[in-house]
PDB file of C-alpha atoms in Angstrom:
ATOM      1  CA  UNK X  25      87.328  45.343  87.902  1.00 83.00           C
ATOM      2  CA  UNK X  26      90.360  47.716  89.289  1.00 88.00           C
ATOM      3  CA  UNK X  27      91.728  49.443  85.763  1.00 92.00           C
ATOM      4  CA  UNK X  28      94.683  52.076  85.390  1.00 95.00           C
ATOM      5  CA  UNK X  29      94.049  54.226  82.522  1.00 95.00           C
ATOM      6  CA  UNK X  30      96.180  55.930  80.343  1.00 95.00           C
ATOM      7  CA  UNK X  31      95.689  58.088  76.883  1.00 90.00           C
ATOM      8  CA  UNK X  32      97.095  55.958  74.502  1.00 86.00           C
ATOM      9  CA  UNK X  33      98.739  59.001  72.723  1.00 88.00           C
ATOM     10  CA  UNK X  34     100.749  59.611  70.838  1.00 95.00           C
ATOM     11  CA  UNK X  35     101.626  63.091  72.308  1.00 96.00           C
ATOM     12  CA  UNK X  36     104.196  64.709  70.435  1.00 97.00           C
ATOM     13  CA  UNK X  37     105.747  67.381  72.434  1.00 97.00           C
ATOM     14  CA  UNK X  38     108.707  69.395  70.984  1.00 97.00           C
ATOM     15  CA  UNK X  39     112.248  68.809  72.041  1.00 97.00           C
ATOM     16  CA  UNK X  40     113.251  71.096  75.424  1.00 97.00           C
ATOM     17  CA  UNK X  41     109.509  70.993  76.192  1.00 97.00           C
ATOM     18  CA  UNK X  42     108.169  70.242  79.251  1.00 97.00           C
ATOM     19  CA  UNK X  43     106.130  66.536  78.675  1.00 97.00           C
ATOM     20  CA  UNK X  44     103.415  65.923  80.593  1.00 97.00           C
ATOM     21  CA  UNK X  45     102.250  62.070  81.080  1.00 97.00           C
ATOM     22  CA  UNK X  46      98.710  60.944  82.895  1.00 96.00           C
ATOM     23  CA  UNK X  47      97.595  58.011  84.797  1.00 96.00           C
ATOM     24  CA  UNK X  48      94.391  57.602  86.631  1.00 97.00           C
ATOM     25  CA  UNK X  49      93.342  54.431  88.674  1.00 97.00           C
ATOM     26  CA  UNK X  50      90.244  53.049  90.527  1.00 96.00           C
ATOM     27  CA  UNK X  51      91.587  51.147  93.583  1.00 94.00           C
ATOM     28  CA  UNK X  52      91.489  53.638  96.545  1.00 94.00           C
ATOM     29  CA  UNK X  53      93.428  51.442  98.435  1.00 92.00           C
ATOM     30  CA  UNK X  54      96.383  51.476  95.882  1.00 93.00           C
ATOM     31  CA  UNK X  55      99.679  52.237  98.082  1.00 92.00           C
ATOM     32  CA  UNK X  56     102.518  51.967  95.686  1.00 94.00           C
ATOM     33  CA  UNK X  57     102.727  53.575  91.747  1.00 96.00           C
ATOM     34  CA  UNK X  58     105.442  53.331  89.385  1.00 97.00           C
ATOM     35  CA  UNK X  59     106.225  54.488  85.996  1.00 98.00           C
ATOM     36  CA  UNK X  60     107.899  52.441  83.188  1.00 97.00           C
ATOM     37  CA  UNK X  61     109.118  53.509  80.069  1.00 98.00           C
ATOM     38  CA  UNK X  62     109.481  50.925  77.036  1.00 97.00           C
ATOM     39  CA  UNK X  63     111.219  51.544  73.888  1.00 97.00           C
ATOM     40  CA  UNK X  64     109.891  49.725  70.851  1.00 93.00           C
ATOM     41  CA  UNK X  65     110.626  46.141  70.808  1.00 92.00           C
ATOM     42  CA  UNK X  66     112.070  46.483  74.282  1.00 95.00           C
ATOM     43  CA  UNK X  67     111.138  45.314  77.946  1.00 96.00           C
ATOM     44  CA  UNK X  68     109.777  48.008  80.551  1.00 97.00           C
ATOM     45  CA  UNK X  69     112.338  49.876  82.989  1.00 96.00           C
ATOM     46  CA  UNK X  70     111.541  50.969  85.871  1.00 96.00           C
ATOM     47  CA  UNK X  71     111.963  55.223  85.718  1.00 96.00           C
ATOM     48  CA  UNK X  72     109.997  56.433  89.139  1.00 95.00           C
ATOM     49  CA  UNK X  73     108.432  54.973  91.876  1.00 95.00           C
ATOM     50  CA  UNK X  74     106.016  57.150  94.170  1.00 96.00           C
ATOM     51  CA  UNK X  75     104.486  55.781  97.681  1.00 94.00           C
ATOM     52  CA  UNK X  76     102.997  59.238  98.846  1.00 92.00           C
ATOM     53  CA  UNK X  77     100.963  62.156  97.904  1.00 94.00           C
ATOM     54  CA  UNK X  78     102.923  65.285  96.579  1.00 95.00           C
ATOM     55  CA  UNK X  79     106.122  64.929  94.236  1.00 95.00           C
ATOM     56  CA  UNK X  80     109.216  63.082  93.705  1.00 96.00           C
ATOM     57  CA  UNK X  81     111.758  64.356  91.625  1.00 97.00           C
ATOM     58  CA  UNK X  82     114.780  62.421  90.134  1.00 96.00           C
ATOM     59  CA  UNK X  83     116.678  64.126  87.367  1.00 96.00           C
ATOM     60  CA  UNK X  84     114.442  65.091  84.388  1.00 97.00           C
ATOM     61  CA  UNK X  85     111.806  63.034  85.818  1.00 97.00           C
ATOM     62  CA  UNK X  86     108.910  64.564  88.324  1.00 98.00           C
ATOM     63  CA  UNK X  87     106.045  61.591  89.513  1.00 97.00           C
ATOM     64  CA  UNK X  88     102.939  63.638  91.182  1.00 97.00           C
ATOM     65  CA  UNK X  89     100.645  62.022  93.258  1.00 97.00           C
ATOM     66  CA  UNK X  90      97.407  62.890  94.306  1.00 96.00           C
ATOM     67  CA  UNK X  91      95.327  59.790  96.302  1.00 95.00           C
ATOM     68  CA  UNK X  92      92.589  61.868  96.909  1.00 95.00           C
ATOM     69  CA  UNK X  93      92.055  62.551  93.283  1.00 95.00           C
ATOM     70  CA  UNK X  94      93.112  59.044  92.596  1.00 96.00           C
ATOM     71  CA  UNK X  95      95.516  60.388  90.052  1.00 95.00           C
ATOM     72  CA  UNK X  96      99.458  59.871  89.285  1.00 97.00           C
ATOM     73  CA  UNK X  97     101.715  61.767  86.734  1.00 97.00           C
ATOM     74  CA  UNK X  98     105.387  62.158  85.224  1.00 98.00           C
ATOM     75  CA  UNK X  99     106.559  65.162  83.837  1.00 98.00           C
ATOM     76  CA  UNK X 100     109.486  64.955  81.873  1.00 98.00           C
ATOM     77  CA  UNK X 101     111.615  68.702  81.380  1.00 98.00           C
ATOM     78  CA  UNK X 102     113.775  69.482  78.806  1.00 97.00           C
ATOM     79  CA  UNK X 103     112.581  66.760  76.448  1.00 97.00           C
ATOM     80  CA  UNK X 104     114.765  64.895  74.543  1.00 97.00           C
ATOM     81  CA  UNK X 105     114.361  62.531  71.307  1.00 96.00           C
ATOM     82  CA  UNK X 106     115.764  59.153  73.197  1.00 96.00           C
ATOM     83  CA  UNK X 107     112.251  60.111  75.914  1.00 97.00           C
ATOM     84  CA  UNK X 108     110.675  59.039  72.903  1.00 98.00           C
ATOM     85  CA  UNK X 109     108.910  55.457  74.487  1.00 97.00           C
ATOM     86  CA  UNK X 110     106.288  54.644  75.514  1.00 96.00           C
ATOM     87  CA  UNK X 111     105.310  54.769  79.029  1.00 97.00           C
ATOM     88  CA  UNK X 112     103.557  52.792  81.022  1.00 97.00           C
ATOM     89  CA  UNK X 113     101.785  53.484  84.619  1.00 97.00           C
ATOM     90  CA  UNK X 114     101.525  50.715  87.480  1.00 96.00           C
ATOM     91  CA  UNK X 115      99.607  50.596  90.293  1.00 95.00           C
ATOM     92  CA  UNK X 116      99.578  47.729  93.266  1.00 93.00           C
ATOM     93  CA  UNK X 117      96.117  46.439  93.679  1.00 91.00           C
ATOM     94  CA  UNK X 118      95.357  46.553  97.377  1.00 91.00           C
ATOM     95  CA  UNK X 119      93.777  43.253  97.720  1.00 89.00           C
ATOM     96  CA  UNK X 120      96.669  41.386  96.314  1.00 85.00           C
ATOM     97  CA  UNK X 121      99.197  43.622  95.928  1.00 83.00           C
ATOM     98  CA  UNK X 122     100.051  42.652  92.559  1.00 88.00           C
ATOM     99  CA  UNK X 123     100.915  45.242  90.029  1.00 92.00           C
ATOM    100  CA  UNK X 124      97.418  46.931  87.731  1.00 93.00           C
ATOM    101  CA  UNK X 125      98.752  48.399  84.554  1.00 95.00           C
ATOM    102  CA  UNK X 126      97.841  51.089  82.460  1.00 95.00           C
ATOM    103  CA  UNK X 127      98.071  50.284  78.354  1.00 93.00           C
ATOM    104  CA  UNK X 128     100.545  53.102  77.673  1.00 95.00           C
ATOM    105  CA  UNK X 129     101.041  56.642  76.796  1.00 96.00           C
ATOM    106  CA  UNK X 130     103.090  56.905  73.271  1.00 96.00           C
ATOM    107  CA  UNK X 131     105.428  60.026  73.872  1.00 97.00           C
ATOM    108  CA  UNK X 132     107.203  61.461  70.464  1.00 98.00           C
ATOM    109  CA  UNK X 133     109.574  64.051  71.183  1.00 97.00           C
ATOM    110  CA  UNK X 134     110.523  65.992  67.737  1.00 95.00           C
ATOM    111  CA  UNK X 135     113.485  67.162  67.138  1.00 91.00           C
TER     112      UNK X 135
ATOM    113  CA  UNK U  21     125.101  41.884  86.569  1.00 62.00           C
ATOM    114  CA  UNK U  22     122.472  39.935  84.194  1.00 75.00           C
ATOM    115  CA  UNK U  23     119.041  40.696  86.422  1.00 94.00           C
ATOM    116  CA  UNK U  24     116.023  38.355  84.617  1.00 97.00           C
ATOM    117  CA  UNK U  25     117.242  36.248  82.412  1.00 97.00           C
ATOM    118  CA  UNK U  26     114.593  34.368  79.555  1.00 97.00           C
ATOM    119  CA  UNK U  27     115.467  32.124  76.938  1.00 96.00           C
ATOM    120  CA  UNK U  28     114.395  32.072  73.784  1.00 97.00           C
ATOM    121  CA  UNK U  29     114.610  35.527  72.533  1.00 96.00           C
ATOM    122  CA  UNK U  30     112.468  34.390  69.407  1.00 96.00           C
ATOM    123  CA  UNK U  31     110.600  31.294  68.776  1.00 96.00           C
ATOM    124  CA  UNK U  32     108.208  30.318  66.058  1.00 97.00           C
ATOM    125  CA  UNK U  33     105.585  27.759  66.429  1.00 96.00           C
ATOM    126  CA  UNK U  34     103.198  25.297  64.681  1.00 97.00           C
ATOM    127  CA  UNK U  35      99.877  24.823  66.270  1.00 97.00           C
ATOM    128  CA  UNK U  36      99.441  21.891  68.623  1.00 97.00           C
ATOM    129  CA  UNK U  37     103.114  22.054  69.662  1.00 97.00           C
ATOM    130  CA  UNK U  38     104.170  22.559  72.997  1.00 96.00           C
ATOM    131  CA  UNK U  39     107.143  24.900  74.551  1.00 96.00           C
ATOM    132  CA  UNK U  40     108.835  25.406  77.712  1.00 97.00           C
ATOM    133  CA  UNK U  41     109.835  29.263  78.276  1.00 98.00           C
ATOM    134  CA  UNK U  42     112.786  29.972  80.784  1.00 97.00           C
ATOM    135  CA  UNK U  43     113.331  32.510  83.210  1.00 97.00           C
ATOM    136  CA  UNK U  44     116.009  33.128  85.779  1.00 97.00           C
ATOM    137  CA  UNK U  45     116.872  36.176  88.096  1.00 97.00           C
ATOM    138  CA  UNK U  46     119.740  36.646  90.002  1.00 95.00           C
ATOM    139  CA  UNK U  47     118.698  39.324  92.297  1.00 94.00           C
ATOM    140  CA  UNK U  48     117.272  36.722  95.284  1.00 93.00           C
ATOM    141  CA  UNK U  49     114.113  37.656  94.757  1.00 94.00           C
ATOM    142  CA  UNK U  50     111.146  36.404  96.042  1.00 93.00           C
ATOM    143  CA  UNK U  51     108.348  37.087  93.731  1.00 94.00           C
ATOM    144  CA  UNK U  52     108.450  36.011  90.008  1.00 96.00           C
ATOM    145  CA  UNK U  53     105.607  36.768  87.068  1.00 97.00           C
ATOM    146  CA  UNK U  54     105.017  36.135  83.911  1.00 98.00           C
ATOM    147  CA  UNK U  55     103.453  38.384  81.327  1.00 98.00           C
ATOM    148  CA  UNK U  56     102.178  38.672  77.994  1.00 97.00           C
ATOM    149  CA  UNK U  57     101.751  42.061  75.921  1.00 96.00           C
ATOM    150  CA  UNK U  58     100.030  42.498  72.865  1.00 93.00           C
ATOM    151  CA  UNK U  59      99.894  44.940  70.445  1.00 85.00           C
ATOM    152  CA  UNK U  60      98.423  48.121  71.960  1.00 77.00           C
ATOM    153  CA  UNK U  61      97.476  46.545  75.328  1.00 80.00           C
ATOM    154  CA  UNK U  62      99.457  46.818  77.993  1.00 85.00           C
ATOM    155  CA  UNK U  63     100.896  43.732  80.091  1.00 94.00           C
ATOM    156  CA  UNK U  64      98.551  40.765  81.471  1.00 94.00           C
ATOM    157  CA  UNK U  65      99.528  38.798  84.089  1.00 95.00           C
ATOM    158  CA  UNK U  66      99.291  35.307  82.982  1.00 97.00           C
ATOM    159  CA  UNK U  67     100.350  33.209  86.473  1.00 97.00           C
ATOM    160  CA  UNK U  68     102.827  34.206  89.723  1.00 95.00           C
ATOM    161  CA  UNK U  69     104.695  33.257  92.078  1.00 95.00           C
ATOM    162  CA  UNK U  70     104.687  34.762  95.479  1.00 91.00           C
ATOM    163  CA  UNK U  71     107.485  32.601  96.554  1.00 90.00           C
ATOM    164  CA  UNK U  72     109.270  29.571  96.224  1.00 89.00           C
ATOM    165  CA  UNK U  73     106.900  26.536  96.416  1.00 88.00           C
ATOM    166  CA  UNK U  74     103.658  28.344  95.586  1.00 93.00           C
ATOM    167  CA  UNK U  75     102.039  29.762  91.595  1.00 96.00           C
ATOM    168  CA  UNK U  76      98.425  31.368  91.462  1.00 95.00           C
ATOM    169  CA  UNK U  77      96.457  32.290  88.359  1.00 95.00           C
ATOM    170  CA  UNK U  78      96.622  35.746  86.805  1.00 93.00           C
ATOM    171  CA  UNK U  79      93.983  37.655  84.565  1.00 91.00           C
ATOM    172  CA  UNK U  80      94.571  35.154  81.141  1.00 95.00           C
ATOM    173  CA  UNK U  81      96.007  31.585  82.705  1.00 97.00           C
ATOM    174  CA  UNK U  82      94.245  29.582  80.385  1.00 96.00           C
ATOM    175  CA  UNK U  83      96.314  27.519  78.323  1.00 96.00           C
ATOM    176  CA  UNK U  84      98.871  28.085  80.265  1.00 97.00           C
ATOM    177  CA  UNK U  85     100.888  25.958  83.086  1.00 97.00           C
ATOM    178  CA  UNK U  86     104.046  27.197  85.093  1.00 97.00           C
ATOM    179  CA  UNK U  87     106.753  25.894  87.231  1.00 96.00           C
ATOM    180  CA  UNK U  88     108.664  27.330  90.197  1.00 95.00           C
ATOM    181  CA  UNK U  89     111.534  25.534  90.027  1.00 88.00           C
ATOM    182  CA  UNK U  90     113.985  27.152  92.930  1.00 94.00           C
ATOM    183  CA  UNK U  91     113.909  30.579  94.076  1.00 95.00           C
ATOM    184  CA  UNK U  92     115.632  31.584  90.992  1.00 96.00           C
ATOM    185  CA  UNK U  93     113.699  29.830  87.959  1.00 97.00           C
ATOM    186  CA  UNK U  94     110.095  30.411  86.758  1.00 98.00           C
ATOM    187  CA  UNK U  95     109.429  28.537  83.800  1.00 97.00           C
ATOM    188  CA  UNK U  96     105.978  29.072  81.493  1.00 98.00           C
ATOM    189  CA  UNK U  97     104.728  26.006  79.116  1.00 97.00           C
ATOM    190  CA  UNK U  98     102.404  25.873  76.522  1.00 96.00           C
ATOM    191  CA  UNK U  99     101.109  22.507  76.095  1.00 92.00           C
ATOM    192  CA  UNK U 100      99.262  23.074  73.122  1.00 96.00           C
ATOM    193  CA  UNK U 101     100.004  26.319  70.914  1.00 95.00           C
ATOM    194  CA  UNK U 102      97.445  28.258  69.610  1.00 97.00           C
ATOM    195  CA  UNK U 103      97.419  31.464  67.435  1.00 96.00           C
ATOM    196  CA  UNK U 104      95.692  33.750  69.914  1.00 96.00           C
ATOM    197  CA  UNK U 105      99.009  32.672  72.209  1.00 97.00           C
ATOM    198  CA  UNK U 106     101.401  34.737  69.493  1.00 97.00           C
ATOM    199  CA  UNK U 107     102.757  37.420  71.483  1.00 97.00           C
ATOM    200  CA  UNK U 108     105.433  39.171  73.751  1.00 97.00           C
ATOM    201  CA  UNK U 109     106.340  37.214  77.024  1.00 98.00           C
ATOM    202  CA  UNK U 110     107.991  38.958  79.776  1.00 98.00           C
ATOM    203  CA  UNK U 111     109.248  37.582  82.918  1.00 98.00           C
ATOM    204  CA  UNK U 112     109.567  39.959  86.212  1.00 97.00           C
ATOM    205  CA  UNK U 113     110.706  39.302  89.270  1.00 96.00           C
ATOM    206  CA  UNK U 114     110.622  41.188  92.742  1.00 93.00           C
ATOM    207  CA  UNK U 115     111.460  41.350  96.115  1.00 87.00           C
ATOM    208  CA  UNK U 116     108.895  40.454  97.778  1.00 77.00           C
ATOM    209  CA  UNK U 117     107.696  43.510  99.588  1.00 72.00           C
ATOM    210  CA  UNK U 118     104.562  45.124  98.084  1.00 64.00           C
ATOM    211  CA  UNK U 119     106.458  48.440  97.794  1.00 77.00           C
ATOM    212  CA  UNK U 120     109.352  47.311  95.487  1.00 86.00           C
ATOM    213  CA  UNK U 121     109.639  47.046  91.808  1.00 91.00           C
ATOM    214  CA  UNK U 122     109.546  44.635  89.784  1.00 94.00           C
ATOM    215  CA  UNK U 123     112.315  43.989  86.869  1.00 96.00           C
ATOM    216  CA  UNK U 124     111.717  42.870  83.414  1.00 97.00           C
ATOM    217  CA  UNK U 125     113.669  40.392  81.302  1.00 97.00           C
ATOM    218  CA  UNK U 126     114.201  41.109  77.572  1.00 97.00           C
ATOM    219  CA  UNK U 127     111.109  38.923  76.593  1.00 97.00           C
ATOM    220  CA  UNK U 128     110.270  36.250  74.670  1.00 97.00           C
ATOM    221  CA  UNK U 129     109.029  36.673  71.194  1.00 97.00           C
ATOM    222  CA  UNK U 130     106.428  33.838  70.220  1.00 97.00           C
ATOM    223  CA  UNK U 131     104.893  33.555  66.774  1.00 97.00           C
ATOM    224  CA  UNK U 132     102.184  30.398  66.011  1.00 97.00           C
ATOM    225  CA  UNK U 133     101.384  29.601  62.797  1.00 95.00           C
TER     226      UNK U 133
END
C-alpha cells in the first residue's frame, strides 16, 4: 500500500526560529506534492505546492523536494505563534492520481 | 467568493438513522471528494468523483453511498448511522488536472449516539 509519512509531533520550535517539517512517501512515480496546514477544528489550506526536485519558495514558506530520495519538506523562517497548525503532506498516487496523505506534523511555535 | 460549500456544519445522530450531507463548489471544477478525518489520522478518502456523471470507491466506502448531482454538487448519505461513522467530513473539489489542488470546505461535524 502507497503511505506518506509524517512525525506526528508535536515539534515545538521557538518563535523567529527556523521550523523544519518532514514528509516521506513510497510511490516513485508520485509527480505532484503539496503541503496543507490545518488549524484546530478547521479544514486544510493549501500553503505550497511543489512539481520538481529542488526548492520553491513563497514568503516564509520553503517546500524541498528530493524524488530521488523520495522525500518532501517545508521550512517555515521566522516562526510565528499563528504557524502553530498542524500540517499535513500530500502526495498524488501515480496510478490514480488521487491525493496520498500523510497523518500530520503538530507544529507549536512558543512565544 | 464562497469556494466548497457543505451543509450541516454540525449534526448529531441516533443510530439507524440516515443523513444526506451537501456539498457545492463554485470554482467549475471537475473533480469532487469526500473525506473523513479522525482524531490523529489524517484524511481518508471515502468515494470521488472524477467528473460529472461518474463516483468510484475510496479507501473506507463502506456504509457509504454518494451522488453527483451536476458539476457543482456532491452529496454523501448515510443510510444507516453507526458510531464508528462519528467524525469530521470534508468535501474537496479540483480542477481536474492531476497537478492542481484541491480545496476544502469547512466540514461537517457528525456525532452518532
Amino acid at each position: 500500500q502507497k503511505e506518506v509519512e509524517q512525525n506526528s509531533g508535536p515539534l515545538s520550535v521557538p518563535e523567529g526560529a527556523i521550523a523544519s517539517l518532514n514528509c516521506t512517501y513510497s510511490d516513485r512515480g508520485s509527480q505532484s506534492f503539496f503541503w496543507y496546514r490545518q488549524y484546530s477544528g478547521k479544514s486544510p489550506e493549501l500553503i505550497m505546492s511543489i512539481y520538481s526536485n529542488g526548492d520553491k519558495e513563497d514568503g516564509r514558506f520553503t517546500a524541498q523536494l528530493n524524488k530521488a530520495s523520495q522525500y518532501v519538506s517545508l521550512l517555515i523562517r521566522d516562526s510565528q505563534p499563528s504557524d502553530s497548525a498542524t500540517y499535513l503532506c500530500a502526495v498524488t498516487d501515480s496510478s490514480n492520481y488521487q491525493l496520498i496523505w500523510g497523518a500530520g506534523t503538530k507544529l507549536i511555535i512558543k512565544p | 467568493n464562497a469556494g466548497v460549500t457543505q451543509t450541516p456544519k454540525f449534526q448529531v445522530l441516533k443510530t439507524g438513522q440516515s443523513m444526506t450531507l451537501q456539498c457545492a463548489q463554485d470554482m467549475n471544477h471537475n473533480s469532487m471528494y469526500w473525506y473523513r478525518q479522525d482524531p490523529g489520522m489524517g484524511l481518508r478518502l471515502i468515494y470521488y468523483s472524477a467528473s460529472e456523471g461518474t463516483t468510484d470507491k475510496g479507501e473506507v466506502p463502506n456504509g457509504y453511498n454518494v451522488s453527483r448531482l451536476n458539476k457543482r454538487e456532491f452529496s454523501l448519505r448515510l443510510e444507516s448511522a453507526a458510531p464508528s461513522q462519528t467524525s469530521v467530513y470534508f468535501c474537496a473539489s479540483e480542477a481536474g488536472d492531476s497537478n492542481q489542488p484541491q480545496h476544502f470546505g469547512d466540514g461537517t461535524r457528525l456525532s452518532i449516539l
